[in-house]
């Protein structure tokens, strides 16, 4: 089985989870633990200055010494805004330059704006950021982002938060087959089988947030996702049987006492 | 002197440093960043960085997100 390496660090979990939409920091922490994830995404926003000095910061609950923190550029609609956000993220994280680049094009679909994404990726890579990039499932765009120097390409399964699962399996398969960087499907997972299907294709990992955070029991769903990602990856590595139209008996045909000729 | 901090107007009696502003606002400097007029000010400069009239200050941190 291949090692899962992002930005020169090896991870044993192929599941990356978000920290949004939870009821509390405590629930976030418990769900991340149950998911087994070692990399977690965060958003970059204005501080709530009404809060007291004693009220916890997310990164006091999710310890950056224990987890790789992957700041995103969610909510950015231009390359300039995404680059600005990444620079702020690096300052917040004491110089760490691993980022999740997402430049959105439309509020209704949260679909990536490909032109702005490509522009931002070029600027960030030149500025020594290690870019994990959210993109459409277009194989040509995915290859272009790899050629620019992104450390991971992350096509969507379906729109962010939709829970529709993998909608364009053959495009994602084409991306995986042509890639020399880890391909992580980001966005659209609804339940455990969606994650397994993605991993069975040969993807290197899955990134999800809503499917866990908005489940009735987020901690139980986090555990289910951990198993689904592991099961899917093991099944891919084991090599599935070819599909056939007709049956093939599992028990011997010969020496059947009920059917002596 | 007036400055804007996280979109709120703040009236100051005297010129103060970023470091002093953070003390006034009870903000810890762990895992946060500051932009003044869209330029990031490194933490090492907070003590000597004096705010000017009409400065736009953004105090930013990491929050839950996907």
PDB file of C-alpha atoms in Angstrom:
ATOM      1  CA  UNK A   1       0.000   0.000   0.000  1.00  0.00           C
ATOM      2  CA  UNK A   2       1.225   3.489  -0.791  1.00  0.00           C
ATOM      3  CA  UNK A   3       2.176   5.932   1.902  1.00  0.00           C
ATOM      4  CA  UNK A   4       0.017   9.026   2.283  1.00  0.00           C
ATOM      5  CA  UNK A   5       2.425  11.950   2.233  1.00  0.00           C
ATOM      6  CA  UNK A   6       1.451  15.610   2.098  1.00  0.00           C
ATOM      7  CA  UNK A   7       4.132  18.292   2.135  1.00  0.00           C
ATOM      8  CA  UNK A   8       6.810  15.760   3.190  1.00  0.00           C
ATOM      9  CA  UNK A   9       4.820  14.506   6.183  1.00  0.00           C
ATOM     10  CA  UNK A  10       3.400  10.997   6.308  1.00  0.00           C
ATOM     11  CA  UNK A  11      -0.141  10.526   7.636  1.00  0.00           C
ATOM     12  CA  UNK A  12      -1.659   7.241   8.757  1.00  0.00           C
ATOM     13  CA  UNK A  13      -5.217   8.565   8.355  1.00  0.00           C
ATOM     14  CA  UNK A  14      -6.483   9.383   4.871  1.00  0.00           C
ATOM     15  CA  UNK A  15      -9.427  11.298   6.262  1.00  0.00           C
ATOM     16  CA  UNK A  16      -9.155  15.079   6.620  1.00  0.00           C
ATOM     17  CA  UNK A  17     -11.953  16.778   8.528  1.00  0.00           C
ATOM     18  CA  UNK A  18     -13.303  20.279   8.855  1.00  0.00           C
ATOM     19  CA  UNK A  19     -14.113  22.083  12.092  1.00  0.00           C
ATOM     20  CA  UNK A  20     -17.160  24.086  10.970  1.00  0.00           C
ATOM     21  CA  UNK A  21     -20.819  23.766  11.949  1.00  0.00           C
ATOM     22  CA  UNK A  22     -20.299  21.972  15.279  1.00  0.00           C
ATOM     23  CA  UNK A  23     -22.364  22.895  18.326  1.00  0.00           C
ATOM     24  CA  UNK A  24     -19.315  23.500  20.503  1.00  0.00           C
ATOM     25  CA  UNK A  25     -15.529  23.284  20.525  1.00  0.00           C
ATOM     26  CA  UNK A  26     -15.854  20.248  22.771  1.00  0.00           C
ATOM     27  CA  UNK A  27     -18.038  18.438  20.216  1.00  0.00           C
ATOM     28  CA  UNK A  28     -15.527  19.423  17.507  1.00  0.00           C
ATOM     29  CA  UNK A  29     -12.684  17.936  19.516  1.00  0.00           C
ATOM     30  CA  UNK A  30     -14.525  14.675  20.233  1.00  0.00           C
ATOM     31  CA  UNK A  31     -15.582  14.234  16.598  1.00  0.00           C
ATOM     32  CA  UNK A  32     -12.045  14.815  15.338  1.00  0.00           C
ATOM     33  CA  UNK A  33     -10.742  12.249  17.803  1.00  0.00           C
ATOM     34  CA  UNK A  34     -13.349   9.707  16.684  1.00  0.00           C
ATOM     35  CA  UNK A  35     -12.531  10.362  13.016  1.00  0.00           C
ATOM     36  CA  UNK A  36      -8.868   9.512  13.530  1.00  0.00           C
ATOM     37  CA  UNK A  37      -7.971  12.484  11.297  1.00  0.00           C
ATOM     38  CA  UNK A  38      -4.520  14.002  11.697  1.00  0.00           C
ATOM     39  CA  UNK A  39      -5.158  17.046   9.512  1.00  0.00           C
ATOM     40  CA  UNK A  40      -8.033  19.470  10.159  1.00  0.00           C
ATOM     41  CA  UNK A  41      -9.227  22.498   8.255  1.00  0.00           C
ATOM     42  CA  UNK A  42     -10.023  25.884   9.772  1.00  0.00           C
ATOM     43  CA  UNK A  43     -11.387  29.146   8.373  1.00  0.00           C
ATOM     44  CA  UNK A  44      -9.793  32.591   8.774  1.00  0.00           C
ATOM     45  CA  UNK A  45     -12.123  35.253  10.128  1.00  0.00           C
ATOM     46  CA  UNK A  46     -12.229  38.473  12.167  1.00  0.00           C
ATOM     47  CA  UNK A  47     -11.880  37.798  15.858  1.00  0.00           C
ATOM     48  CA  UNK A  48     -14.999  38.260  17.948  1.00  0.00           C
ATOM     49  CA  UNK A  49     -13.699  41.083  20.131  1.00  0.00           C
ATOM     50  CA  UNK A  50     -16.633  40.859  22.492  1.00  0.00           C
ATOM     51  CA  UNK A  51     -15.204  37.636  23.873  1.00  0.00           C
ATOM     52  CA  UNK A  52     -13.163  37.758  27.048  1.00  0.00           C
ATOM     53  CA  UNK A  53      -9.499  36.884  27.176  1.00  0.00           C
ATOM     54  CA  UNK A  54     -10.382  33.644  28.935  1.00  0.00           C
ATOM     55  CA  UNK A  55     -12.814  32.400  26.289  1.00  0.00           C
ATOM     56  CA  UNK A  56     -11.106  29.710  24.246  1.00  0.00           C
ATOM     57  CA  UNK A  57      -9.662  30.105  20.798  1.00  0.00           C
ATOM     58  CA  UNK A  58     -10.397  27.139  18.444  1.00  0.00           C
ATOM     59  CA  UNK A  59      -6.670  26.389  18.295  1.00  0.00           C
ATOM     60  CA  UNK A  60      -6.565  25.965  22.045  1.00  0.00           C
ATOM     61  CA  UNK A  61      -9.060  23.098  21.637  1.00  0.00           C
ATOM     62  CA  UNK A  62      -7.529  21.676  18.469  1.00  0.00           C
ATOM     63  CA  UNK A  63      -3.849  21.676  19.334  1.00  0.00           C
ATOM     64  CA  UNK A  64      -1.623  22.561  16.349  1.00  0.00           C
ATOM     65  CA  UNK A  65       1.124  20.474  17.952  1.00  0.00           C
ATOM     66  CA  UNK A  66      -1.108  17.405  17.685  1.00  0.00           C
ATOM     67  CA  UNK A  67      -2.879  18.093  14.380  1.00  0.00           C
ATOM     68  CA  UNK A  68      -1.762  19.582  11.089  1.00  0.00           C
ATOM     69  CA  UNK A  69      -3.871  22.721  10.766  1.00  0.00           C
ATOM     70  CA  UNK A  70      -5.015  23.395   7.214  1.00  0.00           C
ATOM     71  CA  UNK A  71      -6.355  26.951   6.922  1.00  0.00           C
ATOM     72  CA  UNK A  72      -8.795  27.467   4.069  1.00  0.00           C
ATOM     73  CA  UNK A  73      -9.712  30.440   1.918  1.00  0.00           C
ATOM     74  CA  UNK A  74     -13.442  29.733   2.125  1.00  0.00           C
ATOM     75  CA  UNK A  75     -15.547  32.729   1.228  1.00  0.00           C
ATOM     76  CA  UNK A  76     -12.968  34.174  -1.173  1.00  0.00           C
ATOM     77  CA  UNK A  77     -14.234  34.941  -4.677  1.00  0.00           C
ATOM     78  CA  UNK A  78     -11.051  36.413  -6.172  1.00  0.00           C
ATOM     79  CA  UNK A  79      -7.420  35.320  -6.371  1.00  0.00           C
ATOM     80  CA  UNK A  80      -6.387  38.507  -4.549  1.00  0.00           C
ATOM     81  CA  UNK A  81      -8.656  37.767  -1.566  1.00  0.00           C
ATOM     82  CA  UNK A  82      -7.457  34.167  -1.396  1.00  0.00           C
ATOM     83  CA  UNK A  83      -3.795  35.227  -1.426  1.00  0.00           C
ATOM     84  CA  UNK A  84      -4.465  37.833   1.273  1.00  0.00           C
ATOM     85  CA  UNK A  85      -6.186  35.181   3.410  1.00  0.00           C
ATOM     86  CA  UNK A  86      -3.289  32.735   2.996  1.00  0.00           C
ATOM     87  CA  UNK A  87      -0.786  35.359   4.113  1.00  0.00           C
ATOM     88  CA  UNK A  88      -2.889  36.063   7.210  1.00  0.00           C
ATOM     89  CA  UNK A  89      -3.170  32.313   7.881  1.00  0.00           C
ATOM     90  CA  UNK A  90       0.612  31.944   7.769  1.00  0.00           C
ATOM     91  CA  UNK A  91       0.944  34.786  10.291  1.00  0.00           C
ATOM     92  CA  UNK A  92      -1.663  33.178  12.593  1.00  0.00           C
ATOM     93  CA  UNK A  93       0.086  29.801  12.382  1.00  0.00           C
ATOM     94  CA  UNK A  94       3.561  31.177  13.088  1.00  0.00           C
ATOM     95  CA  UNK A  95       4.838  30.832   9.533  1.00  0.00           C
ATOM     96  CA  UNK A  96       3.280  27.508   8.494  1.00  0.00           C
ATOM     97  CA  UNK A  97       2.542  27.723   4.773  1.00  0.00           C
ATOM     98  CA  UNK A  98       0.322  24.706   4.110  1.00  0.00           C
ATOM     99  CA  UNK A  99      -3.042  26.031   2.884  1.00  0.00           C
ATOM    100  CA  UNK A 100      -6.291  24.850   1.365  1.00  0.00           C
ATOM    101  CA  UNK A 101      -6.967  27.115  -1.592  1.00  0.00           C
ATOM    102  CA  UNK A 102     -10.582  27.513  -2.590  1.00  0.00           C
ATOM    103  CA  UNK A 103     -11.765  30.365  -4.756  1.00  0.00           C
ATOM    104  CA  UNK A 104     -15.498  30.236  -5.183  1.00  0.00           C
ATOM    105  CA  UNK A 105     -17.497  31.398  -8.161  1.00  0.00           C
ATOM    106  CA  UNK A 106     -21.085  31.326  -7.087  1.00  0.00           C
ATOM    107  CA  UNK A 107     -22.933  31.414  -3.758  1.00  0.00           C
ATOM    108  CA  UNK A 108     -25.631  28.958  -4.728  1.00  0.00           C
ATOM    109  CA  UNK A 109     -23.370  26.122  -5.875  1.00  0.00           C
ATOM    110  CA  UNK A 110     -20.119  27.171  -4.138  1.00  0.00           C
ATOM    111  CA  UNK A 111     -18.536  25.865  -7.300  1.00  0.00           C
ATOM    112  CA  UNK A 112     -14.859  26.791  -7.739  1.00  0.00           C
ATOM    113  CA  UNK A 113     -13.959  29.722  -9.987  1.00  0.00           C
ATOM    114  CA  UNK A 114     -11.357  27.950 -12.090  1.00  0.00           C
ATOM    115  CA  UNK A 115      -9.692  31.040 -13.575  1.00  0.00           C
ATOM    116  CA  UNK A 116      -9.214  32.718 -10.198  1.00  0.00           C
ATOM    117  CA  UNK A 117      -8.138  29.412  -8.627  1.00  0.00           C
ATOM    118  CA  UNK A 118      -5.393  28.956 -11.246  1.00  0.00           C
ATOM    119  CA  UNK A 119      -4.264  32.563 -10.787  1.00  0.00           C
ATOM    120  CA  UNK A 120      -4.129  32.258  -6.994  1.00  0.00           C
ATOM    121  CA  UNK A 121      -2.327  28.900  -7.169  1.00  0.00           C
ATOM    122  CA  UNK A 122       0.437  30.406  -9.327  1.00  0.00           C
ATOM    123  CA  UNK A 123       0.969  33.331  -6.968  1.00  0.00           C
ATOM    124  CA  UNK A 124       0.916  31.169  -3.834  1.00  0.00           C
ATOM    125  CA  UNK A 125       3.270  28.492  -5.188  1.00  0.00           C
ATOM    126  CA  UNK A 126       5.752  31.208  -6.229  1.00  0.00           C
ATOM    127  CA  UNK A 127       5.506  32.578  -2.706  1.00  0.00           C
ATOM    128  CA  UNK A 128       6.465  29.166  -1.292  1.00  0.00           C
ATOM    129  CA  UNK A 129       3.010  28.213  -0.026  1.00  0.00           C
ATOM    130  CA  UNK A 130       2.220  24.488  -0.052  1.00  0.00           C
ATOM    131  CA  UNK A 131      -1.125  24.526  -1.786  1.00  0.00           C
ATOM    132  CA  UNK A 132      -3.844  21.896  -1.484  1.00  0.00           C
ATOM    133  CA  UNK A 133      -6.362  23.073  -4.006  1.00  0.00           C
ATOM    134  CA  UNK A 134     -10.131  22.627  -4.196  1.00  0.00           C
ATOM    135  CA  UNK A 135     -11.238  22.293  -7.795  1.00  0.00           C
ATOM    136  CA  UNK A 136     -13.917  20.971 -10.115  1.00  0.00           C
ATOM    137  CA  UNK A 137     -13.685  17.394 -11.346  1.00  0.00           C
ATOM    138  CA  UNK A 138     -12.251  18.532 -14.698  1.00  0.00           C
ATOM    139  CA  UNK A 139      -9.183  16.319 -15.372  1.00  0.00           C
ATOM    140  CA  UNK A 140      -7.430  18.997 -17.451  1.00  0.00           C
ATOM    141  CA  UNK A 141      -7.770  21.643 -14.756  1.00  0.00           C
ATOM    142  CA  UNK A 142      -6.590  19.138 -12.139  1.00  0.00           C
ATOM    143  CA  UNK A 143      -3.456  18.420 -14.203  1.00  0.00           C
ATOM    144  CA  UNK A 144      -2.814  22.125 -14.715  1.00  0.00           C
ATOM    145  CA  UNK A 145      -2.999  22.731 -10.944  1.00  0.00           C
ATOM    146  CA  UNK A 146      -0.525  19.890 -10.430  1.00  0.00           C
ATOM    147  CA  UNK A 147       1.789  21.384 -13.077  1.00  0.00           C
ATOM    148  CA  UNK A 148       1.656  24.757 -11.331  1.00  0.00           C
ATOM    149  CA  UNK A 149       3.074  23.017  -8.270  1.00  0.00           C
ATOM    150  CA  UNK A 150       0.167  22.360  -5.916  1.00  0.00           C
ATOM    151  CA  UNK A 151       1.044  19.663  -3.368  1.00  0.00           C
ATOM    152  CA  UNK A 152      -2.411  18.075  -3.594  1.00  0.00           C
ATOM    153  CA  UNK A 153      -5.349  18.441  -5.957  1.00  0.00           C
ATOM    154  CA  UNK A 154      -8.800  18.167  -4.385  1.00  0.00           C
ATOM    155  CA  UNK A 155     -11.703  17.710  -6.801  1.00  0.00           C
ATOM    156  CA  UNK A 156     -15.237  17.896  -5.465  1.00  0.00           C
ATOM    157  CA  UNK A 157     -17.535  14.874  -5.284  1.00  0.00           C
ATOM    158  CA  UNK A 158     -20.565  17.184  -5.495  1.00  0.00           C
ATOM    159  CA  UNK A 159     -21.339  20.692  -4.170  1.00  0.00           C
ATOM    160  CA  UNK A 160     -20.028  21.642  -0.694  1.00  0.00           C
ATOM    161  CA  UNK A 161     -22.422  20.544   2.048  1.00  0.00           C
ATOM    162  CA  UNK A 162     -24.795  18.860  -0.444  1.00  0.00           C
ATOM    163  CA  UNK A 163     -24.324  15.283   0.770  1.00  0.00           C
ATOM    164  CA  UNK A 164     -24.906  14.041  -2.785  1.00  0.00           C
ATOM    165  CA  UNK A 165     -21.812  11.832  -2.833  1.00  0.00           C
ATOM    166  CA  UNK A 166     -19.588  11.212  -5.846  1.00  0.00           C
ATOM    167  CA  UNK A 167     -21.479  12.378  -8.926  1.00  0.00           C
ATOM    168  CA  UNK A 168     -18.835  12.042 -11.604  1.00  0.00           C
ATOM    169  CA  UNK A 169     -16.886   8.925 -10.813  1.00  0.00           C
ATOM    170  CA  UNK A 170     -15.228   8.602 -14.231  1.00  0.00           C
ATOM    171  CA  UNK A 171     -13.855  12.148 -14.161  1.00  0.00           C
ATOM    172  CA  UNK A 172     -12.393  11.579 -10.717  1.00  0.00           C
ATOM    173  CA  UNK A 173     -10.953   8.268 -11.934  1.00  0.00           C
ATOM    174  CA  UNK A 174      -9.291  10.088 -14.858  1.00  0.00           C
ATOM    175  CA  UNK A 175      -7.836  12.638 -12.430  1.00  0.00           C
ATOM    176  CA  UNK A 176      -6.464   9.880 -10.182  1.00  0.00           C
ATOM    177  CA  UNK A 177      -4.966   7.906 -13.082  1.00  0.00           C
ATOM    178  CA  UNK A 178      -3.133  10.955 -14.429  1.00  0.00           C
ATOM    179  CA  UNK A 179      -1.908  12.380 -11.131  1.00  0.00           C
ATOM    180  CA  UNK A 180       1.547  12.518  -9.585  1.00  0.00           C
ATOM    181  CA  UNK A 181       0.342  14.304  -6.439  1.00  0.00           C
ATOM    182  CA  UNK A 182      -2.174  13.045  -3.868  1.00  0.00           C
ATOM    183  CA  UNK A 183      -5.781  13.367  -5.051  1.00  0.00           C
ATOM    184  CA  UNK A 184      -8.137  14.088  -2.178  1.00  0.00           C
ATOM    185  CA  UNK A 185     -11.847  14.309  -2.875  1.00  0.00           C
ATOM    186  CA  UNK A 186     -13.124  17.392  -1.062  1.00  0.00           C
ATOM    187  CA  UNK A 187     -16.802  18.194  -0.590  1.00  0.00           C
ATOM    188  CA  UNK A 188     -20.084  16.433  -1.231  1.00  0.00           C
ATOM    189  CA  UNK A 189     -19.822  13.343   0.969  1.00  0.00           C
ATOM    190  CA  UNK A 190     -23.137  12.485   2.679  1.00  0.00           C
ATOM    191  CA  UNK A 191     -22.579   9.161   4.377  1.00  0.00           C
ATOM    192  CA  UNK A 192     -20.013   6.433   4.934  1.00  0.00           C
ATOM    193  CA  UNK A 193     -20.539   4.580   1.644  1.00  0.00           C
ATOM    194  CA  UNK A 194     -19.774   7.799  -0.281  1.00  0.00           C
ATOM    195  CA  UNK A 195     -16.349   7.890   1.347  1.00  0.00           C
ATOM    196  CA  UNK A 196     -15.727   4.196   0.596  1.00  0.00           C
ATOM    197  CA  UNK A 197     -16.705   4.621  -3.070  1.00  0.00           C
ATOM    198  CA  UNK A 198     -14.232   7.505  -3.385  1.00  0.00           C
ATOM    199  CA  UNK A 199     -11.416   5.502  -1.802  1.00  0.00           C
ATOM    200  CA  UNK A 200     -12.220   2.376  -3.860  1.00  0.00           C
ATOM    201  CA  UNK A 201     -11.487   4.429  -6.992  1.00  0.00           C
ATOM    202  CA  UNK A 202      -7.918   4.874  -5.811  1.00  0.00           C
ATOM    203  CA  UNK A 203      -8.150   8.379  -4.412  1.00  0.00           C
ATOM    204  CA  UNK A 204      -5.513   9.159  -1.802  1.00  0.00           C
ATOM    205  CA  UNK A 205      -7.868  10.693   0.732  1.00  0.00           C
ATOM    206  CA  UNK A 206     -11.187  12.342   1.492  1.00  0.00           C
ATOM    207  CA  UNK A 207     -11.901  15.728   3.073  1.00  0.00           C
ATOM    208  CA  UNK A 208     -15.277  16.330   4.678  1.00  0.00           C
ATOM    209  CA  UNK A 209     -16.993  18.555   7.217  1.00  0.00           C
ATOM    210  CA  UNK A 210     -20.792  18.803   6.961  1.00  0.00           C
ATOM    211  CA  UNK A 211     -21.388  15.044   6.677  1.00  0.00           C
ATOM    212  CA  UNK A 212     -19.906  14.619  10.153  1.00  0.00           C
ATOM    213  CA  UNK A 213     -20.730  17.915  11.858  1.00  0.00           C
ATOM    214  CA  UNK A 214     -24.396  17.969  10.813  1.00  0.00           C
ATOM    215  CA  UNK A 215     -25.130  14.265  11.367  1.00  0.00           C
ATOM    216  CA  UNK A 216     -27.571  13.619  14.223  1.00  0.00           C
ATOM    217  CA  UNK A 217     -24.688  12.068  16.120  1.00  0.00           C
ATOM    218  CA  UNK A 218     -21.496  13.671  14.807  1.00  0.00           C
ATOM    219  CA  UNK A 219     -19.156  11.593  16.947  1.00  0.00           C
ATOM    220  CA  UNK A 220     -20.657   8.300  15.776  1.00  0.00           C
ATOM    221  CA  UNK A 221     -20.589   9.517  12.154  1.00  0.00           C
ATOM    222  CA  UNK A 222     -16.942  10.505  12.568  1.00  0.00           C
ATOM    223  CA  UNK A 223     -16.177   6.951  13.635  1.00  0.00           C
ATOM    224  CA  UNK A 224     -18.174   5.566  10.674  1.00  0.00           C
ATOM    225  CA  UNK A 225     -16.211   7.794   8.276  1.00  0.00           C
ATOM    226  CA  UNK A 226     -12.902   6.623   9.713  1.00  0.00           C
ATOM    227  CA  UNK A 227     -13.882   3.003   9.021  1.00  0.00           C
ATOM    228  CA  UNK A 228     -15.350   3.815   5.597  1.00  0.00           C
ATOM    229  CA  UNK A 229     -12.166   5.546   4.419  1.00  0.00           C
ATOM    230  CA  UNK A 230     -10.002   2.707   5.741  1.00  0.00           C
ATOM    231  CA  UNK A 231     -12.284   0.035   4.228  1.00  0.00           C
ATOM    232  CA  UNK A 232     -12.407   1.760   0.855  1.00  0.00           C
ATOM    233  CA  UNK A 233      -8.652   2.188   0.725  1.00  0.00           C
ATOM    234  CA  UNK A 234      -7.983  -1.417   1.764  1.00  0.00           C
ATOM    235  CA  UNK A 235     -10.476  -2.680  -0.838  1.00  0.00           C
ATOM    236  CA  UNK A 236      -8.760  -0.594  -3.530  1.00  0.00           C
ATOM    237  CA  UNK A 237      -5.353  -1.881  -2.467  1.00  0.00           C
ATOM    238  CA  UNK A 238      -6.595  -5.483  -2.333  1.00  0.00           C
ATOM    239  CA  UNK A 239      -7.814  -5.265  -5.942  1.00  0.00           C
ATOM    240  CA  UNK A 240     -11.480  -5.975  -6.525  1.00  0.00           C
ATOM    241  CA  UNK A 241     -12.780  -8.797  -8.752  1.00  0.00           C
ATOM    242  CA  UNK A 242     -13.907  -7.923 -12.242  1.00  0.00           C
ATOM    243  CA  UNK A 243     -17.654  -7.451 -12.694  1.00  0.00           C
ATOM    244  CA  UNK A 244     -19.376 -10.285 -14.616  1.00  0.00           C
ATOM    245  CA  UNK A 245     -22.901 -10.525 -15.842  1.00  0.00           C
ATOM    246  CA  UNK A 246     -23.535 -14.150 -14.821  1.00  0.00           C
ATOM    247  CA  UNK A 247     -22.939 -16.245 -11.729  1.00  0.00           C
ATOM    248  CA  UNK A 248     -19.776 -18.080 -10.820  1.00  0.00           C
ATOM    249  CA  UNK A 249     -20.303 -20.780  -8.128  1.00  0.00           C
ATOM    250  CA  UNK A 250     -18.365 -20.414  -4.913  1.00  0.00           C
ATOM    251  CA  UNK A 251     -18.737 -24.097  -3.928  1.00  0.00           C
ATOM    252  CA  UNK A 252     -17.143 -27.019  -5.862  1.00  0.00           C
ATOM    253  CA  UNK A 253     -19.212 -28.428  -8.726  1.00  0.00           C
ATOM    254  CA  UNK A 254     -17.708 -31.955  -8.327  1.00  0.00           C
ATOM    255  CA  UNK A 255     -18.598 -34.627  -5.718  1.00  0.00           C
ATOM    256  CA  UNK A 256     -21.997 -33.235  -4.959  1.00  0.00           C
ATOM    257  CA  UNK A 257     -23.876 -36.181  -3.294  1.00  0.00           C
ATOM    258  CA  UNK A 258     -27.223 -34.843  -4.470  1.00  0.00           C
ATOM    259  CA  UNK A 259     -26.188 -34.582  -8.054  1.00  0.00           C
ATOM    260  CA  UNK A 260     -24.300 -37.808  -9.003  1.00  0.00           C
ATOM    261  CA  UNK A 261     -24.351 -38.512 -12.717  1.00  0.00           C
TER     262      UNK A 261
ATOM    263  CA  UNK B   1      -8.098  60.123  17.266  1.00  0.00           C
ATOM    264  CA  UNK B   2     -10.367  57.649  15.547  1.00  0.00           C
ATOM    265  CA  UNK B   3      -9.491  54.202  14.268  1.00  0.00           C
ATOM    266  CA  UNK B   4     -11.586  51.300  13.064  1.00  0.00           C
ATOM    267  CA  UNK B   5     -11.061  47.912  14.691  1.00  0.00           C
ATOM    268  CA  UNK B   6     -12.906  44.943  13.212  1.00  0.00           C
ATOM    269  CA  UNK B   7     -15.379  47.300  11.568  1.00  0.00           C
ATOM    270  CA  UNK B   8     -16.127  49.227  14.783  1.00  0.00           C
ATOM    271  CA  UNK B   9     -15.133  52.836  15.316  1.00  0.00           C
ATOM    272  CA  UNK B  10     -12.863  53.383  18.291  1.00  0.00           C
ATOM    273  CA  UNK B  11     -12.022  56.801  19.748  1.00  0.00           C
ATOM    274  CA  UNK B  12      -8.609  57.065  21.407  1.00  0.00           C
ATOM    275  CA  UNK B  13      -7.386  59.903  23.638  1.00  0.00           C
ATOM    276  CA  UNK B  14      -3.791  59.469  22.575  1.00  0.00           C
ATOM    277  CA  UNK B  15      -1.569  57.652  20.083  1.00  0.00           C
ATOM    278  CA  UNK B  16      -1.146  54.072  21.232  1.00  0.00           C
ATOM    279  CA  UNK B  17       0.790  51.051  20.047  1.00  0.00           C
ATOM    280  CA  UNK B  18      -0.775  47.889  18.677  1.00  0.00           C
ATOM    281  CA  UNK B  19       0.455  46.104  21.778  1.00  0.00           C
ATOM    282  CA  UNK B  20      -1.444  48.552  23.989  1.00  0.00           C
ATOM    283  CA  UNK B  21      -4.568  48.263  21.823  1.00  0.00           C
ATOM    284  CA  UNK B  22      -4.556  44.490  22.315  1.00  0.00           C
ATOM    285  CA  UNK B  23      -4.259  44.929  26.074  1.00  0.00           C
ATOM    286  CA  UNK B  24      -7.203  47.358  26.013  1.00  0.00           C
ATOM    287  CA  UNK B  25      -9.235  44.864  24.000  1.00  0.00           C
ATOM    288  CA  UNK B  26      -8.158  41.901  26.192  1.00  0.00           C
ATOM    289  CA  UNK B  27      -6.877  40.003  23.161  1.00  0.00           C
ATOM    290  CA  UNK B  28      -4.217  37.324  23.551  1.00  0.00           C
ATOM    291  CA  UNK B  29      -1.525  37.226  20.862  1.00  0.00           C
ATOM    292  CA  UNK B  30      -1.649  33.426  20.511  1.00  0.00           C
ATOM    293  CA  UNK B  31      -2.675  32.186  17.079  1.00  0.00           C
ATOM    294  CA  UNK B  32      -3.884  35.495  15.716  1.00  0.00           C
ATOM    295  CA  UNK B  33      -2.843  38.080  13.151  1.00  0.00           C
ATOM    296  CA  UNK B  34      -3.288  41.801  12.661  1.00  0.00           C
ATOM    297  CA  UNK B  35      -3.634  43.786   9.480  1.00  0.00           C
ATOM    298  CA  UNK B  36      -3.435  47.575   9.519  1.00  0.00           C
ATOM    299  CA  UNK B  37      -4.775  49.058   6.282  1.00  0.00           C
ATOM    300  CA  UNK B  38      -4.515  45.614   4.692  1.00  0.00           C
ATOM    301  CA  UNK B  39      -0.852  45.151   5.607  1.00  0.00           C
ATOM    302  CA  UNK B  40       0.078  42.380   8.011  1.00  0.00           C
ATOM    303  CA  UNK B  41       2.017  43.628  11.018  1.00  0.00           C
ATOM    304  CA  UNK B  42       4.372  40.945  12.403  1.00  0.00           C
ATOM    305  CA  UNK B  43       3.956  40.198  16.120  1.00  0.00           C
ATOM    306  CA  UNK B  44       7.500  41.372  16.798  1.00  0.00           C
ATOM    307  CA  UNK B  45       6.444  44.909  15.781  1.00  0.00           C
ATOM    308  CA  UNK B  46       3.317  45.271  17.939  1.00  0.00           C
ATOM    309  CA  UNK B  47       5.136  47.098  20.723  1.00  0.00           C
ATOM    310  CA  UNK B  48       6.655  49.793  18.512  1.00  0.00           C
ATOM    311  CA  UNK B  49       3.851  50.087  15.933  1.00  0.00           C
ATOM    312  CA  UNK B  50       1.931  53.300  16.643  1.00  0.00           C
ATOM    313  CA  UNK B  51      -1.599  53.613  15.310  1.00  0.00           C
ATOM    314  CA  UNK B  52      -2.523  56.687  13.258  1.00  0.00           C
ATOM    315  CA  UNK B  53      -5.762  58.562  12.660  1.00  0.00           C
ATOM    316  CA  UNK B  54      -8.203  56.608  10.447  1.00  0.00           C
ATOM    317  CA  UNK B  55      -6.203  53.365  10.553  1.00  0.00           C
ATOM    318  CA  UNK B  56      -8.273  50.319   9.721  1.00  0.00           C
ATOM    319  CA  UNK B  57      -7.270  47.460  11.985  1.00  0.00           C
ATOM    320  CA  UNK B  58      -8.351  43.866  11.500  1.00  0.00           C
ATOM    321  CA  UNK B  59      -7.758  41.378  14.311  1.00  0.00           C
ATOM    322  CA  UNK B  60      -8.044  37.929  12.797  1.00  0.00           C
ATOM    323  CA  UNK B  61      -8.006  34.350  14.025  1.00  0.00           C
ATOM    324  CA  UNK B  62      -8.871  30.801  13.029  1.00  0.00           C
ATOM    325  CA  UNK B  63     -12.465  29.643  13.420  1.00  0.00           C
ATOM    326  CA  UNK B  64     -14.328  26.448  12.579  1.00  0.00           C
ATOM    327  CA  UNK B  65     -14.476  25.818   8.850  1.00  0.00           C
ATOM    328  CA  UNK B  66     -14.311  23.127   6.208  1.00  0.00           C
TER     329      UNK B  66
END
